[in-house]
Every structure is written in structure tokens, then in C-alpha cells.
Tab-separated table of C-alpha atoms (C1' of nucleotides) in Angstrom:
chain	number	residue	atom	x	y	z
A	36	MET	CA	33.021	-20.751	-12.694
A	37	GLU	CA	32.234	-19.009	-9.525
A	38	ARG	CA	29.630	-16.631	-10.811
A	39	VAL	CA	27.672	-19.477	-12.357
A	40	GLU	CA	27.533	-21.086	-8.943
A	41	ALA	CA	26.174	-17.863	-7.442
A	42	LEU	CA	23.494	-17.633	-10.111
A	43	LYS	CA	22.569	-21.247	-9.558
A	44	LYS	CA	21.718	-20.516	-5.942
A	45	ILE	CA	18.869	-18.251	-6.990
A	46	PRO	CA	15.815	-20.506	-7.064
A	47	LEU	CA	14.625	-18.737	-10.180
A	48	LEU	CA	17.763	-19.523	-12.131
A	49	SER	CA	18.714	-22.907	-10.740
A	50	PRO	CA	16.899	-24.923	-13.442
A	51	LEU	CA	18.902	-23.250	-16.201
A	52	THR	CA	21.557	-25.283	-17.956
A	53	ASP	CA	25.186	-24.522	-17.307
A	54	SER	CA	25.529	-23.139	-20.785
A	55	GLN	CA	22.636	-20.761	-20.238
A	56	LEU	CA	24.049	-19.693	-16.928
A	57	SER	CA	27.498	-19.058	-18.274
A	58	LYS	CA	25.953	-17.037	-21.066
A	59	ILE	CA	24.262	-14.891	-18.436
A	60	ALA	CA	27.395	-14.813	-16.367
A	61	SER	CA	29.481	-13.658	-19.291
A	62	ILE	CA	27.441	-10.543	-19.914
A	63	SER	CA	26.546	-9.786	-16.334
A	64	VAL	CA	28.455	-7.369	-14.167
A	65	GLU	CA	29.381	-8.030	-10.593
A	66	LYS	CA	29.723	-5.292	-8.035
A	67	LEU	CA	30.402	-4.802	-4.346
A	68	TYR	CA	28.285	-2.448	-2.291
A	69	PRO	CA	29.416	-1.637	1.219
A	70	ALA	CA	26.699	-1.281	3.847
A	71	GLY	CA	24.922	2.032	3.400
A	72	SER	CA	25.753	2.478	-0.247
A	73	VAL	CA	23.127	3.101	-2.900
A	74	ILE	CA	22.529	0.529	-5.644
A	75	PHE	CA	19.949	2.408	-7.639
A	76	THR	CA	17.864	5.537	-7.268
A	77	PRO	CA	14.297	6.356	-8.276
A	78	GLY	CA	14.085	7.711	-11.772
A	79	GLU	CA	17.163	5.839	-12.884
A	80	SER	CA	16.614	3.910	-16.097
A	81	ALA	CA	16.191	0.212	-15.368
A	82	GLU	CA	18.387	-1.505	-17.924
A	83	GLY	CA	18.326	-4.801	-16.112
A	84	PHE	CA	17.859	-6.369	-12.743
A	85	TYR	CA	19.990	-7.448	-9.833
A	86	VAL	CA	20.857	-10.762	-8.279
A	87	LEU	CA	21.834	-10.525	-4.652
A	88	LYS	CA	24.679	-12.972	-4.196
A	89	LYS	CA	25.586	-11.953	-0.697
A	90	GLY	CA	24.337	-9.479	1.834
A	91	LYS	CA	21.121	-7.600	2.459
A	92	VAL	CA	19.397	-4.859	0.492
A	93	LYS	CA	16.455	-2.616	1.274
A	94	ILE	CA	14.089	-1.201	-1.316
A	95	PHE	CA	12.417	1.961	-0.107
A	96	LYS	CA	10.639	5.158	-1.007
A	97	THR	CA	11.242	8.608	0.429
A	98	GLN	CA	9.279	11.829	0.553
A	99	ARG	CA	9.565	14.908	2.761
A	100	GLY	CA	12.384	13.349	4.734
A	101	LYS	CA	10.306	10.326	5.585
A	102	GLU	CA	11.139	6.815	4.492
A	103	GLN	CA	9.040	3.723	3.858
A	104	ILE	CA	10.698	0.377	3.315
A	105	ILE	CA	8.963	-1.609	0.592
A	106	LYS	CA	10.914	-4.817	1.004
A	107	ILE	CA	14.144	-6.149	2.405
A	108	PHE	CA	15.984	-8.792	0.424
A	109	SER	CA	18.512	-11.234	1.830
A	110	GLU	CA	20.738	-13.467	-0.255
A	111	PRO	CA	19.911	-15.306	-2.389
A	112	ALA	CA	17.362	-13.131	-4.142
A	113	PHE	CA	16.829	-10.832	-7.054
A	114	PHE	CA	15.313	-7.390	-7.235
A	115	GLY	CA	14.586	-4.570	-9.636
A	116	GLU	CA	12.952	-6.963	-12.082
A	117	ALA	CA	9.588	-5.192	-12.251
A	118	ALA	CA	11.023	-1.906	-13.449
A	119	SER	CA	13.400	-3.765	-15.710
A	120	PHE	CA	10.612	-5.593	-17.510
A	121	THR	CA	8.449	-2.570	-18.019
A	122	GLY	CA	11.501	-0.998	-19.580
A	123	GLY	CA	11.010	2.129	-17.533
A	124	LYS	CA	12.626	3.656	-14.488
A	125	PHE	CA	13.153	2.349	-10.995
A	126	PRO	CA	10.383	3.642	-8.751
A	127	ALA	CA	12.352	3.442	-5.524
A	128	TRP	CA	15.741	3.391	-3.835
A	129	ALA	CA	17.857	0.301	-3.362
A	130	GLU	CA	20.489	0.463	-0.678
A	131	ALA	CA	22.779	-2.185	0.799
A	132	ILE	CA	22.148	-2.517	4.526
A	133	GLU	CA	24.980	-5.007	4.873
A	134	ASP	CA	28.114	-5.322	2.772
A	135	SER	CA	26.697	-6.906	-0.343
A	136	GLU	CA	27.748	-8.594	-3.552
A	137	VAL	CA	25.430	-8.041	-6.428
A	138	ILE	CA	25.276	-9.305	-10.013
A	139	PHE	CA	23.651	-7.050	-12.561
A	140	ILE	CA	21.901	-8.827	-15.441
A	141	PRO	CA	20.991	-6.738	-18.496
A	142	ARG	CA	17.387	-7.041	-19.537
A	143	SER	CA	18.169	-8.167	-23.077
A	144	ALA	CA	20.159	-11.165	-21.874
A	145	PHE	CA	17.407	-12.353	-19.681
A	146	ILE	CA	14.661	-11.843	-22.191
A	147	SER	CA	16.477	-14.031	-24.679
A	148	ILE	CA	16.797	-16.721	-22.014
A	149	MET	CA	13.090	-16.441	-21.300
A	150	LYS	CA	12.287	-16.890	-24.942
A	151	GLU	CA	14.171	-20.136	-25.162
A	152	ASP	CA	13.053	-21.446	-21.796
A	153	PRO	CA	9.363	-20.847	-21.039
A	154	ASP	CA	9.621	-22.540	-17.671
A	155	ILE	CA	11.831	-19.756	-16.439
A	156	THR	CA	9.245	-17.250	-17.516
A	157	LEU	CA	6.527	-19.091	-15.666
A	158	LYS	CA	8.705	-19.262	-12.601
A	159	LEU	CA	9.493	-15.581	-12.745
A	160	MET	CA	5.816	-14.909	-13.109
A	161	SER	CA	5.053	-16.849	-10.020
A	162	VAL	CA	7.680	-14.849	-8.138
A	163	MET	CA	6.093	-11.639	-9.337
A	164	ALA	CA	2.671	-12.919	-8.384
A	165	ASN	CA	3.974	-13.549	-4.890
A	166	ARG	CA	5.403	-10.073	-4.713
A	167	LEU	CA	2.045	-8.650	-5.700
A	168	LEU	CA	0.450	-10.515	-2.842
A	169	TYR	CA	3.176	-9.332	-0.511
A	170	LEU	CA	2.601	-5.711	-1.456
A	171	THR	CA	-1.149	-6.147	-1.108
A	172	ASN	CA	-0.615	-7.295	2.425
A	173	LEU	CA	1.773	-4.454	3.120
A	174	ILE	CA	-0.881	-2.007	1.963
A	175	GLU	CA	-3.388	-3.642	4.251
A	176	SER	CA	-1.010	-3.353	7.150
A	177	LEU	CA	-0.078	0.265	6.490
A	178	SER	CA	-3.597	1.424	5.917
A	179	LEU	CA	-5.822	-0.626	8.178
A	180	LYS	CA	-3.796	-1.663	11.195
A	181	ASN	CA	-2.988	0.524	14.171
A	182	ALA	CA	0.478	0.812	15.659
A	183	LEU	CA	0.025	-1.970	18.203
A	184	SER	CA	-1.182	-4.526	15.728
A	185	LYS	CA	1.484	-3.557	13.207
A	186	VAL	CA	4.151	-4.327	15.758
A	187	ALA	CA	2.442	-7.540	16.822
A	188	ALA	CA	2.176	-8.636	13.198
A	189	TYR	CA	5.818	-7.781	12.634
A	190	ILE	CA	6.891	-9.954	15.525
A	191	LEU	CA	4.768	-12.849	14.356
A	192	ARG	CA	6.029	-12.514	10.807
A	193	ASN	CA	9.706	-12.376	11.661
A	194	GLN	CA	9.760	-14.748	14.566
A	195	ASN	CA	11.603	-17.987	14.433
A	196	ASP	CA	10.793	-20.552	17.028
A	197	GLY	CA	9.119	-17.924	19.176
A	198	LYS	CA	12.182	-15.670	19.118
A	199	LEU	CA	13.585	-12.864	17.003
A	200	THR	CA	16.302	-10.267	16.955
A	201	PHE	CA	14.644	-6.899	16.908
A	202	LYS	CA	15.988	-3.590	15.604
A	203	THR	CA	13.554	-0.890	16.621
A	204	ASN	CA	14.672	1.480	13.938
A	205	LEU	CA	14.426	-1.025	11.122
A	206	ALA	CA	11.014	-2.218	12.244
A	207	ALA	CA	9.828	1.375	12.342
A	208	LEU	CA	10.885	1.964	8.743
A	209	GLU	CA	9.133	-1.176	7.593
A	210	LEU	CA	5.959	-0.479	9.526
A	211	GLY	CA	5.596	3.160	8.655
A	212	LEU	CA	5.941	4.266	12.280
A	213	THR	CA	8.540	6.174	14.284
A	214	LYS	CA	11.031	4.361	16.454
A	215	GLU	CA	9.493	5.929	19.540
A	216	THR	CA	6.074	4.570	18.691
A	217	VAL	CA	7.501	1.124	18.037
A	218	SER	CA	9.282	1.244	21.362
A	219	ARG	CA	6.081	2.226	23.127
A	220	MET	CA	4.098	-0.553	21.481
A	221	LEU	CA	6.785	-3.003	22.502
A	222	SER	CA	6.454	-1.866	26.106
A	223	LYS	CA	2.724	-2.270	25.846
A	224	LEU	CA	3.027	-5.799	24.500
A	225	LYS	CA	5.476	-6.522	27.304
A	226	SER	CA	3.126	-5.201	29.960
A	227	MET	CA	0.314	-7.228	28.451
A	228	GLY	CA	2.442	-10.307	28.908
A	229	ALA	CA	2.539	-11.101	25.212
A	230	ILE	CA	6.303	-10.834	24.854
A	231	GLU	CA	9.521	-10.660	26.809
A	232	LYS	CA	12.506	-8.570	25.882
A	233	ASP	CA	16.170	-9.113	26.625
A	234	GLY	CA	18.457	-6.660	24.887
A	235	ASN	CA	17.397	-6.772	21.274
A	236	VAL	CA	16.034	-10.298	21.461
A	237	ILE	CA	12.289	-10.696	21.780
A	238	LYS	CA	10.655	-13.849	23.014
A	239	ILE	CA	6.999	-14.558	22.493
A	240	LYS	CA	5.355	-15.427	25.788
A	241	ASN	CA	1.725	-15.564	24.785
A	242	LEU	CA	1.238	-16.417	21.156
A	243	GLN	CA	-2.514	-16.354	21.257
A	244	LEU	CA	-2.609	-12.908	22.800
A	245	LEU	CA	-0.223	-11.652	20.134
A	246	ARG	CA	-2.460	-13.077	17.440
A	247	GLU	CA	-5.459	-11.359	18.962
A	248	VAL	CA	-3.927	-7.908	18.812
A	249	GLU	CA	-2.460	-8.497	15.366
B	294	MET	CA	-18.794	-16.041	-31.243
B	295	GLU	CA	-19.586	-13.256	-28.930
B	296	ARG	CA	-17.403	-14.314	-26.037
B	297	VAL	CA	-14.383	-14.575	-28.292
B	298	GLU	CA	-14.956	-10.954	-29.242
B	299	ALA	CA	-15.041	-9.943	-25.607
B	300	LEU	CA	-11.811	-11.778	-24.902
B	301	LYS	CA	-10.179	-10.160	-27.896
B	302	LYS	CA	-10.790	-6.732	-26.422
B	303	ILE	CA	-8.452	-7.476	-23.530
B	304	PRO	CA	-5.060	-6.220	-24.681
B	305	LEU	CA	-3.430	-9.219	-23.077
B	306	LEU	CA	-5.442	-11.695	-25.101
B	307	SER	CA	-5.858	-9.875	-28.377
B	308	PRO	CA	-2.811	-11.427	-30.064
B	309	LEU	CA	-4.164	-14.941	-29.561
B	310	THR	CA	-5.484	-16.836	-32.551
B	311	ASP	CA	-9.195	-17.374	-32.903
B	312	SER	CA	-8.715	-21.048	-32.219
B	313	GLN	CA	-6.896	-20.313	-28.967
B	314	LEU	CA	-9.540	-17.828	-27.985
B	315	SER	CA	-12.386	-20.166	-28.683
B	316	LYS	CA	-10.586	-22.819	-26.670
B	317	ILE	CA	-10.487	-20.411	-23.749
B	318	ALA	CA	-14.041	-19.330	-24.412
B	319	SER	CA	-15.269	-22.901	-24.394
B	320	ILE	CA	-14.014	-23.648	-20.895
B	321	SER	CA	-14.594	-20.241	-19.412
B	322	VAL	CA	-17.654	-19.280	-17.469
B	323	GLU	CA	-19.515	-16.033	-17.886
B	324	LYS	CA	-21.340	-14.383	-15.043
B	325	LEU	CA	-23.298	-11.234	-14.280
B	326	TYR	CA	-22.671	-9.302	-11.102
B	327	PRO	CA	-25.068	-6.511	-10.202
B	328	ALA	CA	-23.543	-3.417	-8.618
B	329	GLY	CA	-22.653	-4.130	-5.003
B	330	SER	CA	-22.325	-7.879	-5.388
B	331	VAL	CA	-19.241	-9.798	-4.342
B	332	ILE	CA	-17.135	-11.588	-6.949
B	333	PHE	CA	-14.629	-13.220	-4.643
B	334	THR	CA	-13.694	-13.058	-1.006
B	335	PRO	CA	-10.331	-13.227	0.755
B	336	GLY	CA	-9.361	-16.765	1.611
B	337	GLU	CA	-11.313	-18.191	-1.288
B	338	SER	CA	-9.276	-20.588	-3.373
B	339	ALA	CA	-8.142	-18.937	-6.606
B	340	GLU	CA	-8.852	-21.487	-9.291
B	341	GLY	CA	-8.526	-19.013	-12.101
B	342	PHE	CA	-8.760	-15.365	-12.912
B	343	TYR	CA	-11.365	-12.950	-14.192
B	344	VAL	CA	-11.796	-10.959	-17.350
B	345	LEU	CA	-13.928	-7.881	-16.923
B	346	LYS	CA	-16.003	-7.643	-20.061
B	347	LYS	CA	-18.255	-4.867	-18.896
B	348	GLY	CA	-18.568	-2.742	-15.811
B	349	LYS	CA	-16.343	-1.732	-12.924
B	350	VAL	CA	-14.854	-3.762	-10.093
B	351	LYS	CA	-13.027	-2.767	-6.950
B	352	ILE	CA	-10.420	-4.904	-5.238
B	353	PHE	CA	-10.117	-4.069	-1.559
B	354	LYS	CA	-9.052	-5.201	1.887
B	355	THR	CA	-10.978	-4.817	5.121
B	356	GLN	CA	-10.103	-4.931	8.782
B	357	ARG	CA	-11.888	-3.671	11.891
B	358	GLY	CA	-14.674	-2.216	9.814
B	359	LYS	CA	-12.253	-0.147	7.757
B	360	GLU	CA	-11.744	-0.570	4.066
B	361	GLN	CA	-8.816	0.122	1.757
B	362	ILE	CA	-9.238	-0.044	-1.986
B	363	ILE	CA	-6.254	-1.643	-3.682
B	364	LYS	CA	-7.333	-1.036	-7.246
B	365	ILE	CA	-10.372	-0.270	-9.335
B	366	PHE	CA	-10.711	-1.989	-12.686
B	367	SER	CA	-12.821	-0.782	-15.584
B	368	GLU	CA	-13.558	-2.783	-18.698
B	369	PRO	CA	-11.642	-4.114	-20.468
B	370	ALA	CA	-9.326	-5.588	-17.846
B	371	PHE	CA	-8.523	-8.715	-15.946
B	372	PHE	CA	-7.994	-9.296	-12.257
B	373	GLY	CA	-7.269	-12.014	-9.742
B	374	GLU	CA	-4.371	-13.306	-11.807
B	375	ALA	CA	-1.731	-12.993	-9.094
B	376	ALA	CA	-3.514	-15.254	-6.651
B	377	SER	CA	-4.441	-17.568	-9.459
B	378	PHE	CA	-0.838	-18.085	-10.528
B	379	THR	CA	0.491	-18.699	-7.070
B	380	GLY	CA	-2.199	-21.330	-6.827
B	381	GLY	CA	-3.243	-19.997	-3.463
B	382	LYS	CA	-6.097	-17.959	-2.124
B	383	PHE	CA	-7.357	-14.522	-3.003
B	384	PRO	CA	-5.915	-11.994	-0.576
B	385	ALA	CA	-8.687	-9.440	-0.931
B	386	TRP	CA	-12.288	-8.784	-1.819
B	387	ALA	CA	-13.564	-8.167	-5.327
B	388	GLU	CA	-16.871	-6.381	-5.641
B	389	ALA	CA	-18.729	-4.995	-8.630
B	390	ILE	CA	-19.291	-1.266	-8.218
B	391	GLU	CA	-21.334	-1.130	-11.400
B	392	ASP	CA	-23.413	-3.841	-12.997
B	393	SER	CA	-20.703	-6.021	-14.484
B	394	GLU	CA	-20.161	-8.899	-16.846
B	395	VAL	CA	-17.246	-11.087	-16.010
B	396	ILE	CA	-15.620	-14.100	-17.663
B	397	PHE	CA	-13.906	-16.582	-15.403
B	398	ILE	CA	-10.915	-18.389	-16.921
B	399	PRO	CA	-9.653	-21.484	-15.111
B	400	ARG	CA	-5.949	-21.449	-14.371
B	401	SER	CA	-5.223	-24.686	-16.197
B	402	ALA	CA	-6.644	-23.393	-19.468
B	403	PHE	CA	-4.531	-20.342	-19.382
B	404	ILE	CA	-1.353	-22.083	-18.370
B	405	SER	CA	-1.610	-24.371	-21.356
B	406	ILE	CA	-2.045	-21.357	-23.612
B	407	MET	CA	0.991	-19.753	-22.049
B	408	LYS	CA	3.041	-22.843	-22.721
B	409	GLU	CA	2.247	-22.775	-26.392
B	410	ASP	CA	2.515	-19.023	-26.779
B	411	PRO	CA	5.464	-17.459	-24.949
B	412	ASP	CA	4.560	-13.980	-26.120
B	413	ILE	CA	1.428	-14.070	-24.034
B	414	THR	CA	3.467	-14.991	-21.026
B	415	LEU	CA	5.827	-12.096	-21.585
B	416	LYS	CA	2.890	-9.787	-22.020
B	417	LEU	CA	1.274	-10.995	-18.847
B	418	MET	CA	4.555	-10.512	-17.085
B	419	SER	CA	4.750	-6.961	-18.197
B	420	VAL	CA	1.228	-6.369	-16.902
B	421	MET	CA	2.211	-7.817	-13.564
B	422	ALA	CA	5.368	-5.729	-13.525
B	423	ASN	CA	3.208	-2.650	-14.031
B	424	ARG	CA	0.944	-3.684	-11.207
B	425	LEU	CA	3.932	-4.044	-8.933
B	426	LEU	CA	4.953	-0.509	-9.757
B	427	TYR	CA	1.405	0.673	-9.192
B	428	LEU	CA	1.277	-0.897	-5.750
B	429	THR	CA	4.682	0.495	-4.906
B	430	ASN	CA	3.365	3.948	-5.645
B	431	LEU	CA	0.219	3.295	-3.654
B	432	ILE	CA	2.359	2.350	-0.673
B	433	GLU	CA	4.323	5.544	-1.068
B	434	SER	CA	1.132	7.537	-1.152
B	435	LEU	CA	-0.438	5.821	1.836
B	436	SER	CA	2.629	5.953	3.975
B	437	LEU	CA	4.466	9.135	3.098
B	438	LYS	CA	1.895	11.649	1.923
B	439	ASN	CA	-0.389	13.706	4.129
B	440	ALA	CA	-4.091	14.114	3.489
B	441	LEU	CA	-3.776	17.270	1.377
B	442	SER	CA	-1.176	15.869	-0.963
B	443	LYS	CA	-3.043	12.590	-1.279
B	444	VAL	CA	-6.096	14.435	-2.512
B	445	ALA	CA	-4.025	16.637	-4.801
B	446	ALA	CA	-2.307	13.583	-6.262
B	447	TYR	CA	-5.664	11.883	-6.716
B	448	ILE	CA	-6.998	14.809	-8.693
B	449	LEU	CA	-3.915	14.952	-10.884
B	450	ARG	CA	-4.017	11.215	-11.468
B	451	ASN	CA	-7.671	11.028	-12.412
B	452	GLN	CA	-8.014	14.272	-14.243
B	453	ASN	CA	-8.773	14.416	-17.885
B	454	ASP	CA	-8.206	17.670	-19.670
B	455	GLY	CA	-8.091	19.467	-16.357
B	456	LYS	CA	-11.455	18.109	-15.267
B	457	LEU	CA	-12.784	15.101	-13.402
B	458	THR	CA	-15.924	13.725	-11.846
B	459	PHE	CA	-15.308	13.357	-8.170
B	460	LYS	CA	-16.999	11.040	-5.683
B	461	THR	CA	-15.813	11.984	-2.220
B	462	ASN	CA	-16.633	8.629	-0.784
B	463	LEU	CA	-14.803	6.647	-3.421
B	464	ALA	CA	-11.742	8.861	-3.280
B	465	ALA	CA	-11.667	8.428	0.496
B	466	LEU	CA	-11.622	4.651	0.176
B	467	GLU	CA	-8.819	4.765	-2.337
B	468	LEU	CA	-6.742	7.237	-0.392
B	469	GLY	CA	-7.112	5.667	3.024
B	470	LEU	CA	-8.890	8.716	4.431
B	471	THR	CA	-12.393	9.465	5.665
B	472	LYS	CA	-14.877	11.250	3.469
B	473	GLU	CA	-14.918	14.172	5.882
B	474	THR	CA	-11.173	14.618	5.593
B	475	VAL	CA	-11.330	14.413	1.808
B	476	SER	CA	-14.069	17.026	1.809
B	477	ARG	CA	-11.993	19.303	4.021
B	478	MET	CA	-8.919	18.950	1.843
B	479	LEU	CA	-11.023	19.752	-1.185
B	480	SER	CA	-12.212	22.940	0.495
B	481	LYS	CA	-8.631	23.779	1.289
B	482	LEU	CA	-7.534	23.271	-2.306
B	483	LYS	CA	-10.452	25.404	-3.368
B	484	SER	CA	-9.549	28.211	-0.995
B	485	MET	CA	-5.946	27.989	-2.185
B	486	GLY	CA	-7.232	28.575	-5.679
B	487	ALA	CA	-5.893	25.298	-6.998
B	488	ILE	CA	-9.264	23.911	-8.022
B	489	GLU	CA	-12.877	24.837	-8.623
B	490	LYS	CA	-15.855	22.714	-7.788
B	491	ASP	CA	-19.251	22.558	-9.381
B	492	GLY	CA	-21.441	19.762	-8.138
B	493	ASN	CA	-19.290	16.694	-8.378
B	494	VAL	CA	-17.142	18.034	-11.175
B	495	ILE	CA	-13.741	19.404	-10.274
B	496	LYS	CA	-11.807	21.731	-12.518
B	497	ILE	CA	-8.121	22.378	-12.061
B	498	LYS	CA	-7.460	26.098	-11.885
B	499	ASN	CA	-3.800	26.145	-10.970
B	500	LEU	CA	-1.951	23.076	-12.125
B	501	GLN	CA	1.409	24.141	-10.811
B	502	LEU	CA	0.072	24.808	-7.349
B	503	LEU	CA	-1.579	21.408	-7.331
B	504	ARG	CA	1.709	19.797	-8.309
B	505	GLU	CA	3.467	21.611	-5.526
B	506	VAL	CA	1.207	20.289	-2.793
B	507	GLU	CA	1.162	16.803	-4.309
C	45	DC	C1'	36.234	3.416	31.600
C	46	DG	C1'	34.269	6.579	28.490
C	47	DC	C1'	32.098	7.772	24.320
C	48	DA	C1'	28.797	7.018	20.805
C	49	DT	C1'	24.594	4.931	19.684
C	50	DC	C1'	20.248	3.163	20.430
C	51	DT	C1'	16.218	2.776	23.483
C	52	DT	C1'	12.916	4.380	26.623
C	53	DT	C1'	9.917	7.774	28.584
C	54	DG	C1'	7.372	12.097	29.052
C	55	DA	C1'	4.945	16.177	27.473
C	56	DA	C1'	3.143	18.765	23.936
C	57	DA	C1'	1.782	19.389	19.192
C	58	DC	C1'	-0.287	17.839	15.106
C	59	DT	C1'	-3.024	15.293	12.011
C	60	DT	C1'	-6.799	12.688	11.078
C	61	DA	C1'	-10.931	10.279	12.742
C	62	DT	C1'	-15.244	10.363	14.911
C	63	DC	C1'	-19.650	12.045	16.011
C	64	DA	C1'	-23.335	15.083	15.187
C	65	DA	C1'	-25.758	18.457	12.839
C	66	DT	C1'	-26.845	20.896	8.742
C	67	DC	C1'	-27.131	21.514	3.908
C	68	DA	C1'	-27.779	20.577	-1.123
C	69	DG	C1'	-29.496	18.044	-4.894
C	70	DA	C1'	-32.107	14.334	-7.157
C	71	DG	C1'	-35.766	11.869	-7.596
C	72	DT	C1'	-40.679	10.438	-6.018
C	73	DG	C1'	-45.343	10.591	-5.101
C	74	DG	C1'	-49.251	13.327	-3.983
D	20	DC	C1'	-45.504	21.903	-8.842
D	21	DC	C1'	-44.629	21.237	-4.252
D	22	DA	C1'	-43.424	18.955	-0.070
D	23	DC	C1'	-40.787	14.783	1.200
D	24	DT	C1'	-37.313	11.706	1.568
D	25	DC	C1'	-32.938	9.770	0.486
D	26	DT	C1'	-28.306	10.125	-0.358
D	27	DG	C1'	-24.066	12.466	-0.413
D	28	DA	C1'	-21.307	16.659	0.895
D	29	DT	C1'	-20.033	20.065	4.206
D	30	DT	C1'	-18.894	21.983	8.606
D	31	DG	C1'	-17.929	22.167	13.522
D	32	DA	C1'	-16.496	20.348	17.910
D	33	DT	C1'	-14.158	16.924	20.116
D	34	DA	C1'	-11.418	12.782	20.604
D	35	DA	C1'	-7.921	9.560	19.499
D	36	DG	C1'	-3.620	8.103	17.701
D	37	DT	C1'	0.834	9.140	16.309
D	38	DT	C1'	4.704	12.189	15.807
D	39	DT	C1'	7.895	15.389	17.447
D	40	DC	C1'	11.072	17.191	20.571
D	41	DA	C1'	13.684	16.728	24.615
D	42	DA	C1'	15.818	14.348	28.226
D	43	DA	C1'	17.308	10.429	30.638
D	44	DG	C1'	18.733	5.450	30.519
D	45	DA	C1'	20.792	1.514	28.690
D	46	DT	C1'	24.074	-0.881	25.751
D	47	DG	C1'	28.021	-1.954	23.349
D	48	DC	C1'	32.531	-1.112	21.633
D	49	DG	C1'	37.216	0.631	21.497
DNA sequence: CGCATCTTTGAAACTTATCAATCAGAGTGG
DNA sequence: CCACTCTGATTGATAAGTTTCAAAGATGCG
């Protein structure tokens, strides 16, 4: 069954037996979200959580017309689990930033799985622990770093082999800055000789320097 | 046994049997931390987590001489569990802000308890889910609110019966502001008629107004 | 090629931080 | 009981960092 295969790709769920997975699959709901569409809104009751089978989703907060991205998920991943397990409401927005396929798993189904398979619970806990650490670091970055070091840290974090594709606007939303500021910091890093820019591809030229300003 | 009693006060641990608790108690280590002393430092290997039996502890990050409080714990509570369960290092500082008594529980002990008692695991998960939501809201506050609404939100959050004891310095560290700015915002709220101040006690005079600026 | 979109740059405005001085209150010791 | 000091809060002036607004440049796509 195709949905079972999708669930199996999620590291959290992969150790489940086929029968467990098909049980989940049978009561889960699959949905398509075109890029730009909203998956859930803050205040909405969290009756379950979401498995991202395909695509990319951003979780973000808004206030006074400003936006702060909390986290971007790429397939395979799951999200919305924290609100789901407290049994309360989602605290933030979830929006597809690419055409996405999502599987919704009702809380009750998953809790019964957790009760019969403690390893899954431990695994989920370790995922949540990692998310706590991630958010702790995000807080550090938002509160204690200046614009230049935020951008430097962003490049270091998202780089692959000394290179990365860079969307100014997206970076700005993640870093809690405006696109203009990000652009200026990029120019500064360029003039310092730390990076090189060609279109929307950034190449790290001086790793050590970048680490120093981070 | 006295330590068992202390452990029982932690909502997370209270459903455990006395034999489980005394097992934990027997391998845990109790320590006193005078106000101002450091409990753990970032980068330190997290071999377990901490139960706060008495006192008050702040978890915070530092960078370039600035400080951001992540969370303040008052007895009874536990902290350091996220890092402990990822098996990695603490991401932040923990410091007693009052004379504190702390029980250290090695990871291994607790994991074996979790394996034999799934309810504890679920409970711990729900605590971690709540902490995720808390941090999400902190991010929102740090990134999207201005100084005035941060202070207003702080008052609303910490008020009790329309009153609260206010330490400018502490609020500043939690809100990611300077004490001067906090003081100025307080004056502003006072001149708006939203609050009243007598020594370090703040009284809310106009709740609706306070909610509006939040 | 031309239009729409994103990026860069500049100037001004705004918010918050910094630095410095003063003030208020709580002990403390004479 | 009164200086005296210590700590924390307030206030003012100035500086720094970031945003905002506006315009000009690039880039990509139909």
C-alpha cells in the first residue's frame, strides 16, 4: 500500500510493523496543499499531527504584519505533534511553501500505537528533545546575535560543501530581519572576502572569517 | 525516606511506585547550590537531568556579554531533560538564582523506569510538548513584539490577582531588553494609566488597555 | 524583447542600547 | 538616630543598529 510506504520513510515510524502502519494508514487522511496554501492556523484545535510525505512546509508566527519563521520542514518529516500531544491548539501557522502532500494522523491513533510500542514513544521523545534544542538555539540567535552574525550563521548552517542556494526573502523571515538588511549584510560579507555570490548561489571563500563573525 | 518525598512532589514522578522512586533516589545525587552558583554550563555533557527540590534556577544563553533567559524554574520542577535525552551536551547555562537544592538523576536510571512504565514516558512527553509551545511563544515575543508590548505581556503573564512583584533587571533579561528600556516602558504604562507602581509591586489598573498594547 | 519579480542601494526615521548622572530605599555601623 | 554605603530604579542625552520607504538595477520567464 502506497501510504504505508510513505509512512515508513519517516524515521520515527519506520520501525513500526506493517500491521501497525496499515492501521495508521487506514485512519489517516491524505491531502494535497499547493504552494502558498495554509495547512493549519493558530488557535485551531490540534486533533492530530501531520506527516510531510512530499514538499516543504513552513511553521511561523505573525503579529502586526510581521512574520517569524519557527521552522521549515522538508520531506520526510512530521510537524504539529507538540500541540497535538498537549491536546490544545496550534500556536502557529503552517503553510506549504512548495506543492506538498501531507498525511494527517489523528492523535488517538498514535497514542494507542505509543502504548503498545514504547520504543516509538522514546523515539518521538528524542525528536522533541532535539526540537527543544533547536528552538533554544533559535532564541539565542534572535536575541543575542546582530544582523551580520545572523546571516553568517545562516550561511554556515545551510551550506553544503561550501555552497548554498540563497533566497534573501526566506532567509530574512527565518532570521527575524528585513530582506534589505539581509542583502546589506551579504554585501558586507562579500566585501570582507568571506563569501562570493553568483545569482542566488553563495560560495564560501573564507570559512574561518565566516566563523569569526558568526 | 526524605528524598523519595521530594521526588514525589514533582508532578512527573508522583505516579511512580515507592519502589521505583527509591530506586531512583538510590542512584541520584543531591546537591546544594547557593544563589549565583552555576549548575551546568553549555557544552557540558548531559549525563542526566535535574530535579529542583527547592529554590529557583534560571536557564540562559550568553553571547558577546549579553544574556537571554530561556526559562526560570521554581520548585518543584525538573530541567536539563532535553539535552539529557538527546545524549548530547547542554546548550545553555543553568544557574541558581536562589539558594537551591537539586537532585541529579542519571539518564540510564530514568530510561529504565520509562521502559517499565509507559505512562511516565507519555507524561514526560506532554511536559516536553508544553515546553516546545512555551519556546515558540518566547520566539514570537522576542521577534515580533516591541519593547512596550513585551513589558505589557510580561506583566499580564506574571500577574496574580492583578498584582505582581517586579524586578526590572530580571524582567529585562527575560524579555531581551535592557533594564533602562524596561524602566522606560513601565513609566509609559504608568502614564497611560494601565498600571500603578509602589516600590517593586505593580498593580494593574486597566486590564483592557494592557491587553491592547500587549 | 518586455514585463514582473527580486535584489541592491541610499537616505531618513525609528527603536532600543549605551553611557552617565541622579535618585530612592534598605541595611549597617558609629 | 543619623550619616554612609550599596544596590537597584529612573531619567536624560547620545549613539548604534535596523527598518522603512523609495528608486534604480538585475534576473528570469513567457
